[in-house]
Tab-separated table of C-alpha atoms in Angstrom:
chain	number	residue	atom	x	y	z
A	1	UNK	CA	142.505	122.344	57.054
A	2	UNK	CA	141.123	122.286	59.898
A	3	UNK	CA	139.125	119.121	60.355
A	4	UNK	CA	142.939	117.807	58.701
A	5	UNK	CA	144.442	118.748	61.464
A	6	UNK	CA	146.045	122.179	60.392
A	7	UNK	CA	144.446	124.054	63.522
A	8	UNK	CA	148.138	126.541	63.534
A	9	UNK	CA	147.570	127.060	60.614
A	10	UNK	CA	144.154	128.223	60.341
A	11	UNK	CA	144.427	129.869	63.626
A	12	UNK	CA	147.431	132.023	61.578
A	13	UNK	CA	144.975	132.780	58.338
A	14	UNK	CA	142.829	133.841	61.703
A	15	UNK	CA	144.329	137.471	61.483
A	16	UNK	CA	144.240	137.839	57.711
A	17	UNK	CA	143.641	140.867	56.275
A	18	UNK	CA	140.171	140.140	54.929
A	19	UNK	CA	137.195	139.580	57.600
A	20	UNK	CA	136.177	136.548	55.177
A	21	UNK	CA	139.190	135.076	55.912
A	22	UNK	CA	138.601	135.148	59.596
A	23	UNK	CA	135.144	134.685	59.677
A	24	UNK	CA	136.187	131.000	57.735
A	25	UNK	CA	138.161	130.394	59.844
A	26	UNK	CA	136.797	131.337	64.041
A	27	UNK	CA	133.554	128.921	62.231
A	28	UNK	CA	135.809	126.445	61.039
A	29	UNK	CA	138.091	126.389	64.139
A	30	UNK	CA	134.826	125.912	66.171
A	31	UNK	CA	133.993	123.020	63.961
A	32	UNK	CA	137.244	121.088	64.097
A	33	UNK	CA	140.212	122.460	67.079
A	34	UNK	CA	139.361	123.772	69.938
A	35	UNK	CA	142.266	124.219	71.095
A	36	UNK	CA	144.091	126.623	68.160
A	37	UNK	CA	140.211	128.481	68.987
A	38	UNK	CA	140.586	129.120	72.342
A	39	UNK	CA	144.114	130.537	70.955
A	40	UNK	CA	142.319	132.859	67.848
A	41	UNK	CA	139.168	133.904	70.203
A	42	UNK	CA	140.053	136.860	72.030
A	43	UNK	CA	141.937	138.384	69.555
A	44	UNK	CA	138.648	137.838	66.673
A	45	UNK	CA	135.882	139.112	69.729
A	46	UNK	CA	137.694	142.643	69.890
A	47	UNK	CA	138.079	142.635	65.824
A	48	UNK	CA	137.330	145.866	64.303
A	49	UNK	CA	134.440	144.274	61.832
A	50	UNK	CA	131.209	143.190	63.621
A	51	UNK	CA	130.747	140.176	61.257
A	52	UNK	CA	133.627	138.103	62.630
A	53	UNK	CA	132.924	138.967	66.315
A	54	UNK	CA	130.242	137.586	65.688
A	55	UNK	CA	131.127	134.032	64.603
A	56	UNK	CA	133.409	135.140	67.892
A	57	UNK	CA	130.507	135.762	69.776
A	58	UNK	CA	128.573	132.900	68.022
A	59	UNK	CA	132.150	130.065	68.638
A	60	UNK	CA	132.153	130.982	72.004
A	61	UNK	CA	128.465	130.018	72.865
A	62	UNK	CA	128.944	127.042	70.932
A	63	UNK	CA	131.893	126.090	73.136
A	64	UNK	CA	130.583	127.500	76.773
A	65	UNK	CA	127.480	125.082	75.593
A	66	UNK	CA	129.551	122.309	75.134
A	67	UNK	CA	131.340	123.196	78.070
A	68	UNK	CA	128.755	122.905	79.969
A	69	UNK	CA	127.583	119.635	78.975
A	70	UNK	CA	131.128	118.637	80.462
A	71	UNK	CA	131.521	119.965	83.743
A	72	UNK	CA	127.461	118.171	84.016
A	73	UNK	CA	129.092	115.350	83.104
A	74	UNK	CA	131.932	115.271	86.077
A	75	UNK	CA	129.998	116.796	88.102
A	76	UNK	CA	127.760	112.812	87.229
A	77	UNK	CA	131.217	111.170	88.131
A	78	UNK	CA	131.258	112.000	91.014
A	79	UNK	CA	128.466	109.866	92.552
A	80	UNK	CA	130.805	106.967	90.312
A	81	UNK	CA	130.472	103.844	91.740
A	82	UNK	CA	135.180	104.451	91.874
A	83	UNK	CA	135.619	106.197	94.819
A	84	UNK	CA	138.532	107.437	93.279
A	85	UNK	CA	136.990	108.584	90.657
A	86	UNK	CA	134.404	110.000	93.111
A	87	UNK	CA	137.770	111.422	95.385
A	88	UNK	CA	139.853	113.452	92.606
A	89	UNK	CA	136.753	115.088	90.730
A	90	UNK	CA	135.914	116.444	94.673
A	91	UNK	CA	139.075	117.394	94.347
A	92	UNK	CA	138.571	119.882	90.932
A	93	UNK	CA	134.843	120.918	91.537
A	94	UNK	CA	134.963	123.774	94.762
A	95	UNK	CA	131.328	123.350	95.362
A	96	UNK	CA	130.324	119.492	96.284
A	97	UNK	CA	134.623	118.226	96.773
A	98	UNK	CA	135.029	119.134	100.165
A	99	UNK	CA	131.501	117.512	101.080
A	100	UNK	CA	132.678	113.845	99.196
A	101	UNK	CA	136.005	114.093	100.691
A	102	UNK	CA	134.278	113.810	103.622
A	103	UNK	CA	132.113	111.231	103.346
A	104	UNK	CA	134.708	109.159	101.533
A	105	UNK	CA	137.531	109.885	104.404
A	106	UNK	CA	134.400	109.189	107.358
A	107	UNK	CA	133.072	105.913	105.022
A	108	UNK	CA	133.325	102.487	106.719
A	109	UNK	CA	134.456	101.607	103.809
A	110	UNK	CA	139.007	101.030	103.191
A	111	UNK	CA	139.227	101.853	99.894
A	112	UNK	CA	137.489	105.122	99.889
A	113	UNK	CA	139.296	106.143	102.760
A	114	UNK	CA	142.062	105.819	101.320
A	115	UNK	CA	140.960	107.619	97.583
A	116	UNK	CA	140.049	110.622	99.298
A	117	UNK	CA	143.694	110.876	101.239
A	118	UNK	CA	145.559	110.319	98.021
A	119	UNK	CA	143.679	113.806	96.626
A	120	UNK	CA	143.222	115.074	100.149
A	121	UNK	CA	144.558	119.403	99.819
A	122	UNK	CA	147.254	120.532	101.809
A	123	UNK	CA	146.463	121.943	105.129
A	124	UNK	CA	143.640	118.382	105.622
A	125	UNK	CA	146.706	117.229	107.865
A	126	UNK	CA	145.060	116.603	110.996
A	127	UNK	CA	142.947	114.604	108.890
A	128	UNK	CA	145.384	111.924	108.135
A	129	UNK	CA	146.842	111.979	111.204
A	130	UNK	CA	143.603	111.216	112.967
A	131	UNK	CA	143.601	108.309	110.743
A	132	UNK	CA	147.694	106.888	111.274
A	133	UNK	CA	146.177	104.547	113.714
A	134	UNK	CA	143.355	103.411	111.233
A	135	UNK	CA	142.911	99.113	111.980
A	136	UNK	CA	143.249	98.824	107.791
A	137	UNK	CA	146.905	98.966	106.461
A	138	UNK	CA	146.004	100.241	103.262
A	139	UNK	CA	144.211	103.152	105.674
A	140	UNK	CA	147.685	103.921	107.875
A	141	UNK	CA	149.887	103.809	105.150
A	142	UNK	CA	147.763	106.275	102.625
A	143	UNK	CA	147.743	108.721	106.215
A	144	UNK	CA	151.192	108.261	106.909
A	145	UNK	CA	151.640	109.188	103.285
A	146	UNK	CA	148.825	111.630	102.854
A	147	UNK	CA	151.584	113.988	105.777
A	148	UNK	CA	154.169	113.146	104.012
A	149	UNK	CA	154.982	116.024	102.598
A	150	UNK	CA	153.571	118.747	105.367
A	151	UNK	CA	154.889	121.816	106.904
A	152	UNK	CA	158.341	121.548	108.108
A	153	UNK	CA	157.114	123.315	111.890
A	154	UNK	CA	155.429	120.248	112.288
A	155	UNK	CA	158.017	118.522	112.050
A	156	UNK	CA	159.297	117.111	114.779
A	157	UNK	CA	155.568	115.820	115.685
A	158	UNK	CA	156.141	113.949	111.780
A	159	UNK	CA	159.548	112.426	112.464
A	160	UNK	CA	157.981	110.165	115.613
A	161	UNK	CA	154.218	108.847	113.681
A	162	UNK	CA	157.872	108.066	110.727
A	163	UNK	CA	159.063	106.670	113.761
A	164	UNK	CA	156.572	104.623	114.749
A	165	UNK	CA	155.083	103.502	111.461
A	166	UNK	CA	157.985	101.805	111.270
A	167	UNK	CA	157.203	99.374	114.076
A	168	UNK	CA	153.440	98.826	112.620
A	169	UNK	CA	153.030	94.931	112.012
A	170	UNK	CA	151.907	95.684	108.093
A	171	UNK	CA	154.911	95.984	105.621
A	172	UNK	CA	152.940	97.907	103.871
A	173	UNK	CA	152.775	100.898	106.292
A	174	UNK	CA	156.743	100.763	106.528
A	175	UNK	CA	157.151	100.791	103.035
A	176	UNK	CA	155.191	104.096	103.046
């Protein structure tokens, strides 16, 4: 059933009164339906039968191994050729994230700076403000877009920046 897309039914069956059914369901979900396995594992790990708990532990280890492989591949994307990919990976990875975004912001390549600005977390508005006068219009536009959603207390300064941007010679910056 799990192989044919009936993971929800198999997940419900993982609470069956007979331990052999619960074990079979956990094993099937581990092989064919990770989403429903994640929903079933908490109960299975606390099951009164040790064989069911053992199946749940095996499924958890297998899931963790797959997750580790995915994590390694995700970390490898921090060296991707496309700056948008690198910037987004930086946003979601704590260990390398700040360093990658800083590197992109310091780049001479406008596409890399724009990618970093699009992923810049809240509280980094000073970095965006520093780039409002960058020579490249796409960087100015991205910096302006980044500044827009920030805190109300710096609204007067932002208003001045927005008015200045309305006078920019490039339509992309004015549109931002």
